[in-house]
Coordinates of C-alpha atoms and ligand atoms in Angstrom, one line a residue:
X58 CA 18.7 27.7 -43.6
X59 CA 17.5 24.5 -45.2
X60 CA 14.3 22.7 -44.0
X61 CA 16.4 20.3 -42.1
X62 CA 18.5 23.0 -40.5
X63 CA 15.2 24.8 -39.4
X64 CA 14.2 21.5 -37.8
X65 CA 17.4 21.1 -36.0
X66 CA 17.3 24.7 -34.8
X67 CA 13.8 24.2 -33.4
X68 CA 14.8 20.9 -31.9
X69 CA 17.8 22.4 -30.1
X70 CA 15.6 25.4 -29.1
X71 CA 13.2 23.1 -27.5
X72 CA 15.9 20.9 -26.0
X73 CA 17.7 23.9 -24.3
X74 CA 14.2 25.0 -23.1
X75 CA 13.5 21.7 -21.5
X76 CA 17.0 21.6 -20.0
X77 CA 16.5 25.2 -18.5
X78 CA 13.2 24.2 -16.9
X79 CA 15.1 21.3 -15.3
X80 CA 17.7 23.6 -13.9
X81 CA 15.0 26.0 -12.6
X82 CA 13.5 23.2 -10.5
X83 CA 13.4 24.2 -6.8
X84 CA 16.6 23.4 -5.0
X85 CA 15.9 21.5 -1.8
X86 CA 18.4 21.6 1.0
X87 CA 19.2 18.6 3.2
X88 CA 19.6 19.0 6.9
X89 CA 23.4 19.3 6.3
X90 CA 22.9 22.4 4.1
X91 CA 23.8 20.6 0.9
X92 CA 21.4 20.5 -2.1
X93 CA 19.7 17.2 -2.5
X94 CA 20.1 15.4 -5.8
X95 CA 17.0 14.2 -7.6
X96 CA 17.5 10.5 -6.8
X97 CA 17.3 11.4 -3.0
X98 CA 14.1 13.4 -3.5
X99 CA 11.5 10.6 -3.3
X100 CA 8.6 13.0 -3.6
X101 CA 9.9 16.4 -4.6
X102 CA 9.0 19.1 -2.1
X103 CA 7.2 16.5 0.2
X104 CA 10.4 14.7 0.8
X105 CA 11.6 14.5 4.4
X106 CA 15.2 13.6 5.5
X107 CA 14.3 11.1 8.2
X108 CA 15.6 7.6 8.7
X109 CA 14.5 6.7 12.2
X110 CA 11.3 5.4 13.8
X111 CA 9.2 8.4 12.6
X112 CA 10.4 8.4 9.0
X113 CA 6.9 7.6 7.7
X114 CA 5.1 9.6 10.4
X115 CA 6.4 13.2 9.8
X116 CA 4.6 16.0 8.0
X117 CA 5.9 17.2 4.7
X118 CA 7.9 20.5 5.1
X119 CA 4.9 22.5 3.7
X120 CA 2.7 21.6 6.6
X121 CA 2.8 24.7 8.7
X122 CA 0.4 27.0 10.7
X123 CA -3.3 26.0 10.4
X124 CA -2.5 23.1 8.2
X125 CA -0.2 21.7 10.9
X126 CA -2.9 22.1 13.6
X127 CA -5.3 20.1 11.5
X128 CA -2.5 17.6 10.7
X129 CA -1.9 17.0 14.5
X130 CA -5.6 16.6 15.1
X131 CA -5.9 14.1 12.3
X132 CA -2.9 12.3 13.7
X133 CA -4.6 12.1 17.1
X134 CA -7.9 10.9 15.6
X135 CA -5.9 8.3 13.7
X136 CA -3.7 7.0 16.6
X137 CA -5.7 7.5 19.8
X138 CA -7.0 4.1 21.0
X139 CA -10.8 4.3 20.9
X140 CA -13.0 2.9 23.6
X141 CA -16.5 1.5 23.6
X142 CA -18.0 4.6 25.2
X143 CA -20.6 5.0 22.6
X144 CA -21.2 8.6 23.3
X145 CA -17.7 10.0 23.3
X146 CA -17.3 11.9 20.1
X147 CA -13.5 12.1 20.2
X148 CA -12.2 8.6 21.2
X149 CA -15.4 6.5 21.7
X150 CA -17.6 4.6 19.4
X151 CA -15.4 1.6 19.1
X152 CA -17.2 -1.6 18.0
X153 CA -19.4 -3.3 19.1
X154 CA -17.5 -5.4 16.5
X155 CA -14.2 -4.3 15.1
X156 CA -10.9 -5.4 13.6
X157 CA -8.5 -2.8 15.3
X158 CA -8.9 -0.3 18.1
X159 CA -7.6 2.7 16.1
X160 CA -6.2 3.2 12.6
X161 CA -2.7 3.3 14.2
X162 CA -3.2 0.0 16.0
X163 CA -2.6 -1.6 12.5
X164 CA -0.7 1.2 10.9
X165 CA 1.7 1.9 13.7
X166 CA 3.9 5.0 12.9
X167 CA 2.0 5.1 9.6
X168 CA 3.5 1.8 8.7
X169 CA 2.7 -1.9 9.1
X170 CA 2.2 -3.1 12.7
X171 CA 3.8 -6.4 13.2
X172 CA 1.0 -9.0 12.5
X173 CA 1.2 -11.0 15.7
X174 CA -0.7 -13.8 14.1
X175 CA 2.7 -15.1 12.8
X176 CA 3.8 -15.5 16.4
X177 CA 0.5 -16.4 18.1
X178 CA -0.9 -18.7 15.3
X179 CA -3.9 -16.4 14.7
X180 CA -6.3 -13.9 16.4
X181 CA -7.7 -16.4 19.0
X182 CA -5.5 -15.1 21.7
X183 CA -5.8 -11.4 21.1
X184 CA -5.3 -8.6 18.7
X185 CA -3.3 -8.9 15.4
X186 CA -3.0 -6.2 12.9
X187 CA -4.3 -8.1 9.9
X188 CA -7.7 -7.9 8.1
X189 CA -9.5 -11.1 7.3
X190 CA -11.8 -11.1 4.3
X191 CA -14.2 -14.0 3.9
X192 CA -16.3 -14.9 0.8
X193 CA -18.3 -17.8 -0.5
X194 CA -16.8 -19.9 -3.3
X195 CA -19.4 -18.2 -5.7
X196 CA -18.0 -14.8 -4.7
X197 CA -21.0 -13.6 -2.6
X198 CA -20.9 -13.0 1.2
X199 CA -22.3 -15.2 3.9
X200 CA -25.5 -14.4 5.6
X201 CA -24.7 -13.0 9.0
X202 CA -21.2 -11.9 8.0
X203 CA -20.0 -9.0 5.8
X204 CA -16.9 -9.0 3.8
X205 CA -14.5 -8.5 6.7
X206 CA -14.5 -10.9 9.6
X207 CA -14.6 -8.8 12.7
X208 CA -12.5 -10.9 15.0
X209 CA -12.6 -8.3 17.9
X210 CA -15.4 -7.2 20.0
X211 CA -16.2 -5.0 23.0
X212 CA -17.0 -6.6 26.4
X213 CA -20.3 -8.4 26.4
X214 CA -20.4 -9.0 22.6
X215 CA -19.1 -12.0 20.7
X216 CA -16.6 -11.5 18.0
X217 CA -17.8 -12.8 14.5
X218 CA -15.0 -15.5 14.6
X219 CA -11.4 -16.1 15.3
X220 CA -8.6 -16.7 12.7
X221 CA -6.2 -19.6 13.2
X222 CA -3.1 -19.6 11.0
X223 CA -0.5 -22.3 10.3
X224 CA 2.3 -22.6 7.7
X225 CA 4.0 -25.2 5.6
X226 CA 7.6 -24.5 4.5
X227 CA 9.6 -25.6 1.5
X228 CA 13.4 -25.1 1.1
X229 CA 15.1 -24.3 -2.3
X230 CA 18.6 -23.5 -3.3
X231 CA 20.1 -20.8 -5.6
X232 CA 22.4 -22.1 -8.3
X233 CA 25.3 -21.2 -6.0
X234 CA 24.0 -23.4 -3.3
X235 CA 22.7 -20.7 -0.9
X236 CA 19.4 -21.8 0.6
X237 CA 16.1 -20.0 1.1
X238 CA 12.7 -21.2 2.2
X239 CA 9.2 -20.1 1.4
X240 CA 6.3 -20.4 3.8
X241 CA 2.8 -20.9 2.6
X242 CA 0.1 -19.8 5.0
X243 CA -3.1 -21.9 5.8
X244 CA -6.1 -20.4 7.6
X245 CA -9.0 -21.7 9.4
X246 CA -11.8 -19.8 11.3
X247 CA -13.0 -20.9 14.6
X248 CA -15.7 -19.7 17.1
X249 CA -18.2 -18.5 14.5
X250 CA -20.7 -16.3 16.4
X251 CA -23.7 -17.5 14.3
X252 CA -24.0 -20.0 11.4
X253 CA -21.0 -21.9 11.2
X254 CA -19.7 -22.0 7.6
X255 CA -18.7 -25.1 5.6
X256 CA -15.0 -24.9 5.0
X257 CA -15.5 -26.1 1.4
X258 CA -17.7 -23.0 0.8
X259 CA -15.3 -20.6 2.5
X260 CA -12.5 -18.5 1.0
X261 CA -10.3 -16.8 3.6
X262 CA -8.1 -14.0 2.4
X263 CA -5.7 -12.3 4.9
X264 CA -4.0 -9.1 4.4
X265 CA -1.5 -7.3 6.5
X266 CA -1.4 -3.5 6.6
X267 CA 0.3 -1.4 4.0
X268 CA 2.8 1.3 4.6
X269 CA 1.3 4.8 4.4
X270 CA 4.4 6.2 2.6
X271 CA 3.4 8.6 -0.2
X272 CA -0.4 8.2 0.2
X273 CA -1.0 11.9 -0.8
X274 CA 1.1 11.4 -3.9
X275 CA -0.6 8.2 -4.8
X276 CA -4.0 9.9 -4.7
X277 CA -2.6 12.8 -6.8
X278 CA -1.0 10.5 -9.6
X279 CA -1.4 11.5 -13.1
X280 CA -3.9 9.0 -14.4
X281 CA -3.0 9.7 -18.0
X282 CA 0.5 8.8 -17.4
X283 CA -0.7 5.5 -15.8
X284 CA -3.0 4.9 -18.8
X285 CA 0.0 5.4 -21.1
X286 CA 2.1 3.0 -19.1
X287 CA -0.6 0.3 -19.3
X288 CA -1.1 0.9 -23.0
X289 CA 2.4 1.4 -24.3
X290 CA 4.7 -0.2 -21.7
X291 CA 3.7 -3.7 -22.0
X292 CA 6.7 -6.0 -22.5
X293 CA 5.7 -9.1 -24.3
X294 CA 9.4 -10.2 -24.4
X295 CA 9.2 -10.4 -20.5
X296 CA 5.7 -11.6 -20.4
X297 CA 4.6 -8.4 -18.6
X298 CA 1.3 -6.5 -19.3
X299 CA 0.1 -4.2 -16.5
X300 CA -3.6 -3.2 -16.4
X301 CA -5.1 -0.1 -14.9
X302 CA -7.7 -0.7 -12.3
X303 CA -11.0 0.9 -13.1
X304 CA -13.6 0.7 -10.3
X305 CA -17.3 1.4 -10.4
X306 CA -18.7 3.1 -7.3
X307 CA -21.9 4.9 -6.8
X308 CA -22.6 4.9 -10.5
X309 CA -19.3 6.5 -11.4
X310 CA -16.0 5.1 -12.7
X311 CA -12.7 5.8 -10.9
X312 CA -9.1 4.9 -11.5
X313 CA -8.1 2.7 -8.5
X314 CA -4.5 3.2 -7.2
X315 CA -4.9 2.4 -3.4
X316 CA -4.9 -1.0 -1.7
X317 CA -3.2 -4.2 -2.8
X318 CA -5.9 -4.8 -5.5
X319 CA -5.8 -1.1 -6.6
X320 CA -9.4 -1.3 -5.5
X321 CA -9.6 2.1 -3.7
X322 CA -9.9 5.5 -5.3
X323 CA -9.6 7.4 -2.0
X324 CA -8.0 6.9 1.3
X325 CA -10.9 4.8 2.6
X326 CA -11.2 6.9 5.8
X327 CA -15.0 6.5 6.0
X328 CA -14.8 2.8 5.2
X329 CA -11.9 2.4 7.7
X330 CA -13.8 4.0 10.5
X331 CA -16.9 2.0 9.8
X332 CA -15.7 -1.4 8.9
X333 CA -12.2 -1.6 10.8
X334 CA -13.2 0.3 14.0
X335 CA -17.0 0.1 14.1
X336 CA -17.2 3.9 14.2
X337 CA -20.2 5.0 12.3
X338 CA -20.2 8.0 10.0
X339 CA -22.3 9.9 7.3
X340 CA -21.3 7.5 4.5
X341 CA -21.7 4.3 6.7
X342 CA -24.3 5.3 9.3
X343 CA -25.1 1.8 10.5
X344 CA -23.0 -0.4 12.8
X345 CA -21.5 -3.3 10.9
X346 CA -23.5 -5.8 13.0
X347 CA -26.7 -4.1 12.0
X348 CA -28.9 -6.6 10.0
X349 CA -27.0 -9.6 11.2
X350 CA -28.5 -12.1 13.5
X351 CA -26.4 -10.6 16.3
X352 CA -28.4 -7.3 15.9
X353 CA -27.2 -5.4 19.0
X354 CA -29.1 -2.3 18.6
X355 CA -26.0 -0.1 18.8
X356 CA -26.9 2.1 15.7
X357 CA -29.1 4.3 17.7
X358 CA -26.1 6.1 19.1
X359 CA -26.0 7.8 15.7
X360 CA -23.0 9.2 13.9
X361 CA -19.7 8.6 15.8
X362 CA -17.4 10.8 13.7
X363 CA -18.1 13.8 11.5
X364 CA -16.9 14.2 7.9
X365 CA -14.9 17.3 9.1
X366 CA -13.0 15.1 11.6
X367 CA -12.5 12.4 9.1
X368 CA -11.2 15.0 6.6
X369 CA -8.4 15.8 9.2
X370 CA -7.5 12.1 9.1
X371 CA -7.5 12.3 5.3
X372 CA -5.3 15.4 5.5
X373 CA -2.9 13.7 8.0
X374 CA -2.3 10.8 5.7
X375 CA -2.1 12.9 2.5
X376 CA 0.4 15.3 4.1
X377 CA 2.8 12.8 5.5
X378 CA 6.3 13.4 4.2
X379 CA 8.1 10.7 2.1
X380 CA 11.4 9.7 3.3
X381 CA 14.4 10.6 1.2
X382 CA 16.6 7.8 -0.2
X383 CA 19.8 7.1 1.8
X384 CA 23.3 6.3 0.7
X385 CA 22.7 6.9 -3.0
X386 CA 26.4 7.2 -3.7
X387 CA 27.4 4.1 -1.8
X388 CA 29.1 1.6 -4.3
X389 CA 27.1 -1.4 -3.2
X390 CA 23.8 0.6 -3.6
X391 CA 24.9 1.7 -7.1
X392 CA 25.7 -1.8 -8.2
X393 CA 22.4 -3.0 -6.6
X394 CA 20.6 -0.4 -8.6
X395 CA 22.1 -1.7 -11.8
X396 CA 21.1 -5.2 -10.9
X397 CA 17.5 -4.0 -10.2
X398 CA 17.4 -2.8 -13.7
X399 CA 19.1 -5.9 -15.1
X400 CA 16.4 -8.0 -13.4
X401 CA 13.9 -5.7 -15.1
X402 CA 12.2 -5.0 -11.7
X403 CA 11.6 -1.4 -12.9
X404 CA 9.1 -2.7 -15.6
X405 CA 6.6 -2.9 -12.8
X406 CA 8.3 -1.1 -9.9
X407 CA 8.4 2.1 -12.1
X408 CA 11.1 4.4 -10.7
X409 CA 9.8 7.9 -11.8
X410 CA 6.2 9.1 -12.1
X411 CA 4.4 12.5 -11.9
X412 CA 1.4 13.9 -10.0
X413 CA -1.3 15.7 -11.9
X414 CA -1.4 19.5 -12.6
X415 CA -4.6 20.0 -10.5
X416 CA -4.5 19.9 -6.7
X417 CA -6.1 16.8 -5.2
X418 CA -9.2 17.5 -3.2
X419 CA -9.8 15.8 0.3
X420 CA -13.1 14.4 1.7
X421 CA -14.6 17.7 2.7
X422 CA -13.3 19.9 -0.1
X423 CA -9.8 21.0 1.1
X424 CA -7.3 21.3 -1.6
X425 CA -3.6 20.4 -1.3
X426 CA -1.8 22.3 -4.1
X427 CA 1.5 21.2 -2.8
X428 CA 0.8 17.7 -4.1
X429 CA 0.3 18.8 -7.7
X430 CA 2.9 18.7 -10.4
X431 CA 5.6 16.8 -8.6
X432 CA 8.2 14.4 -9.9
X433 CA 8.1 11.4 -7.6
X434 CA 10.0 8.0 -7.2
X435 CA 7.5 5.6 -5.9
X436 CA 8.9 2.4 -7.5
X437 CA 5.5 1.2 -8.7
X438 CA 3.4 1.6 -11.8
X439 CA 0.2 1.2 -9.7
X440 CA -1.1 -1.3 -12.3
X441 CA -2.4 -4.8 -11.8
X442 CA -0.2 -7.8 -12.7
X443 CA -0.9 -11.5 -12.8
X444 CA 1.5 -12.7 -10.1
X445 CA 0.9 -16.4 -10.6
X446 CA -0.7 -19.3 -8.7
X447 CA 1.3 -19.1 -5.4
X448 CA -0.1 -15.6 -4.6
X449 CA -3.6 -16.2 -6.0
X450 CA -6.2 -15.5 -3.3
X451 CA -9.1 -17.0 -5.1
X452 CA -11.4 -13.9 -4.9
X453 CA -12.1 -11.1 -7.3
X454 CA -11.7 -7.8 -5.7
X455 CA -12.9 -4.7 -7.6
X456 CA -11.6 -5.1 -11.1
X457 CA -8.7 -7.3 -10.0
X458 CA -8.8 -11.0 -10.7
X459 CA -7.8 -13.3 -7.9
X460 CA -4.3 -13.7 -9.3
X461 CA -3.7 -10.0 -9.9
X462 CA -2.0 -7.6 -7.5
X463 CA -1.1 -3.9 -7.6
X464 CA 2.6 -3.5 -7.8
X465 CA 3.6 -2.5 -4.2
X466 CA 5.3 0.9 -4.1
X467 CA 8.8 0.3 -2.7
X468 CA 9.6 3.9 -1.5
X469 CA 10.5 3.7 2.2
X470 CA 10.7 -0.1 2.2
X471 CA 14.2 0.0 3.6
X472 CA 13.0 1.7 6.7
X473 CA 10.3 -0.8 7.5
X474 CA 12.5 -2.6 10.0
X475 CA 13.3 0.5 11.9
X476 CA 9.8 1.9 11.8
X477 CA 7.9 -1.2 12.6
X478 CA 10.5 -3.6 13.9
X479 CA 9.9 -6.5 11.3
X480 CA 10.6 -7.4 7.8
X481 CA 7.3 -9.1 6.8
X482 CA 6.4 -8.4 3.1
X483 CA 3.7 -9.2 0.4
X484 CA 0.0 -8.6 0.8
X485 CA -0.3 -11.3 3.5
X486 CA 3.1 -10.9 5.1
X487 CA 4.2 -14.4 4.2
X488 CA 7.7 -13.3 3.1
X489 CA 10.0 -13.0 6.1
X490 CA 12.6 -10.8 4.2
X491 CA 13.2 -9.2 0.9
X492 CA 14.7 -12.2 -0.7
X493 CA 11.7 -14.4 0.0
X494 CA 9.4 -11.4 -1.3
X495 CA 11.2 -11.6 -4.6
X496 CA 11.2 -15.3 -4.8
X497 CA 7.4 -15.4 -4.5
X498 CA 7.2 -13.4 -7.7
X499 CA 5.6 -15.6 -10.4
X500 CA 3.3 -15.0 -13.4
X501 CA 4.3 -11.7 -15.0
X502 CA 7.1 -11.5 -12.3
X503 CA 8.6 -14.9 -13.2
X504 CA 11.2 -13.5 -15.6
X505 CA 12.4 -10.9 -13.1
X506 CA 12.5 -13.6 -10.4
X507 CA 14.6 -15.9 -12.6
X508 CA 17.0 -13.1 -13.5
X509 CA 17.5 -12.5 -9.7
X510 CA 17.8 -16.2 -9.0
X511 CA 20.6 -16.6 -11.5
X512 CA 22.6 -13.7 -10.1
X513 CA 25.7 -14.4 -8.0
X514 CA 25.4 -14.1 -4.3
X515 CA 27.2 -10.8 -4.4
X516 CA 24.9 -9.4 -7.1
X517 CA 21.8 -10.5 -5.1
X518 CA 23.1 -9.0 -1.9
X519 CA 23.9 -5.7 -3.7
X520 CA 20.3 -5.7 -5.0
X521 CA 18.9 -6.1 -1.5
X522 CA 21.2 -3.3 -0.2
X523 CA 19.7 -1.1 -3.0
X524 CA 16.2 -1.9 -1.9
X525 CA 17.2 -1.0 1.6
X526 CA 18.3 2.5 0.4
X527 CA 14.6 3.1 -0.8
Ligands
HEC131 C1 -7.4 -4.2 11.6 C2 -6.3 -3.5 11.0 C3 -6.5 -2.3 10.3 C4 -7.1 -1.1 10.9 C5 -7.8 -0.9 12.2 C6 -7.0 -0.1 9.8 N1 -6.4 -0.6 8.7 FE1 -6.0 0.4 7.0 N2 -5.2 -1.3 6.2 C7 -5.2 -2.5 6.8 C8 -4.9 -3.6 5.8 C9 -4.8 -5.0 6.2 C10 -4.7 -2.9 4.6 C11 -4.4 -3.5 3.3 C12 -5.6 -3.8 2.5 C13 -5.3 -4.3 1.1 O1 -4.8 -5.4 1.0 O2 -5.5 -3.5 0.2 C14 -5.0 -1.5 4.9 C15 -4.9 -0.4 3.9 C16 -5.2 0.9 4.1 C17 -5.0 1.9 3.1 C18 -4.5 1.7 1.7 C19 -3.0 1.9 1.7 C20 -2.4 1.9 0.4 O3 -1.1 2.0 0.4 O4 -3.0 1.9 -0.7 C21 -5.4 3.1 3.7 C22 -5.4 4.5 3.1 C23 -5.8 2.8 5.1 N3 -5.6 1.4 5.3 C24 -6.3 3.7 6.0 C25 -6.8 3.3 7.3 C26 -7.5 4.3 8.1 C27 -7.7 5.7 7.8 C28 -7.9 3.6 9.2 C29 -8.6 4.0 10.4 C30 -9.9 4.7 10.1 C31 -7.4 2.2 9.0 N4 -6.7 2.1 7.8 C32 -7.6 1.2 9.9 C33 -5.5 -2.8 8.2 C34 -6.1 -1.9 9.0
HEC132 C1 5.3 -8.1 -13.2 C2 5.4 -6.9 -12.3 C3 6.5 -7.0 -11.3 C4 7.9 -7.2 -11.5 C5 8.6 -7.5 -12.8 C6 8.5 -7.2 -10.2 N1 7.5 -7.0 -9.2 FE1 7.9 -6.9 -7.2 N2 5.8 -6.8 -6.8 C7 4.9 -6.8 -7.8 C8 3.5 -7.0 -7.2 C9 2.2 -7.1 -8.0 C10 3.7 -7.1 -5.9 C11 2.7 -7.3 -4.8 C12 2.5 -8.8 -4.5 C13 1.8 -9.2 -3.3 O1 1.8 -8.4 -2.4 O2 1.3 -10.3 -3.3 C14 5.3 -6.9 -5.7 C15 5.8 -6.9 -4.4 C16 7.2 -6.8 -4.2 C17 7.9 -6.6 -2.9 C18 7.1 -6.6 -1.5 C19 6.8 -5.3 -1.2 C20 6.1 -5.1 0.2 O3 6.3 -4.1 0.8 O4 5.4 -6.0 0.6 C21 9.2 -6.4 -3.1 C22 10.3 -6.3 -2.2 C23 9.3 -6.5 -4.6 N3 8.1 -6.7 -5.2 C24 10.6 -6.4 -5.2 C25 10.8 -6.7 -6.5 C26 12.1 -6.9 -7.2 C27 13.4 -6.6 -6.4 C28 11.9 -7.1 -8.5 C29 13.0 -7.5 -9.5 C30 13.8 -8.6 -9.2 C31 10.4 -7.1 -8.7 N4 9.9 -6.9 -7.5 C32 9.9 -7.4 -9.9 C33 5.1 -6.7 -9.2 C34 6.3 -7.0 -9.8

């Protein structure tokens, strides 16, 4: 054989080897007994074939026996409404200041509870599922307030303030004449418990909850693959350049993949219990009101949830199954998928990624080997992108500039209406449907948005039908 023939021989040898290992992939059966195809398997062996209200809230098929018992316990700790009984270790410890009364109060069915602020005009009249971040113009916090405005409180205590929301609306047309309108939110805070804050010094940043779809996989992502995406897959011809989020915490550097600003390297269980619910723990032993002028002396009740219990919550979120795609062979879905690629959505909403070789480790040391080494279809690159002026929230969060956002993973997005009964999208829920969510894309997303805008009505409709199959 000549040198070139050798090369060809080895190339073929490697190719056939690669093809073989593909064929040897585990075959996963659907409930109807047929083998699932790879497009349907959103998260490899963690895929669940569910399309109803529990589609986000079902354990992955490998959750059995002991693990299942812990999953169920974590689920209960996550969902059970907490009370202000400061000495009840299982369901007490709420407040005195809080934002929600359980994780599930905001992440109902492991999704996005409808943020009632859209209907009620704010949190003045009761509970809504959003988080309100407040910052001074210079980026620092206000005396007497932390980063999160706790707009709920237990009986006898005054909430830090209440959020009032209003909207302005503008109507636009697609080239074919179909109309769409975009609502811009405006916020105010009333009923400050202490120093009232000059509006000109105040930045209010409101977020609605994220879906928990694929949290375990997101924490197990192969960071080298993301690094390669950030380094190589910049697309100057489309004005796209994603950036990996590196966060410094406790003198170490982490890759951030969680949260709308990719500012979390873990599932924020300790932070969530402390800051969102007012439940103290080893990492955050003091009540959030401690040190503020409303010092209520509640911290003497001590730790209200143990790290072991919190690990069960971590396990619950990490072991949730990811819903399989539906109707993958439907003609409109297939056309819509082509349109998704034609609009270059996949340059940020990356269709296929992989999890690391090593199993992710939970809060208290438990390993989940099932999450390692999987091919997944999250429809995100987990990088930060400049999304333009309209979505700019005027605050820097972690390593993200105010105009940068993490590409939201789209897996499971088509089931949000079923699971949570609404179609509010984007970090603050301003988009009332998928079309509005796309039309808010600007900055690095402008080319995609324009490609979508110029499509025919049929092409746009098909693209939306495709999104609803995710
Ligand atoms: C008051 C409502 C509220 C409560 C209560 C709440 N969350 Fe959240 N959660 C949110 C919002 C809003 C976000 C989105 C934050 C952002 O923009 O990054 C979020 C984001 C998250 C994320 C990141 C999701 C992702 O896709 O990256 C995790 C994980 C999470 N929450 C877990 C919890 C846990 C665990 C609890 C209970 C201990 C909890 N949350 C309680 C509102 C809430
Ligand atoms: C430059 C990168 C980029 C491109 C290109 C892009 N997106 Fe996005 N997309 C994002 C980011 C970042 C967000 C989060 C923005 C926010 O929440 O404010 C997002 C959010 C979304 C959401 C809302 C998700 C949710 O659950 O709230 C949808 C739907 C969406 N994109 C669809 C698309 C479609 C369809 C296309 C192609 C027409 C597209 N995107 C192109 C980066 C991109």
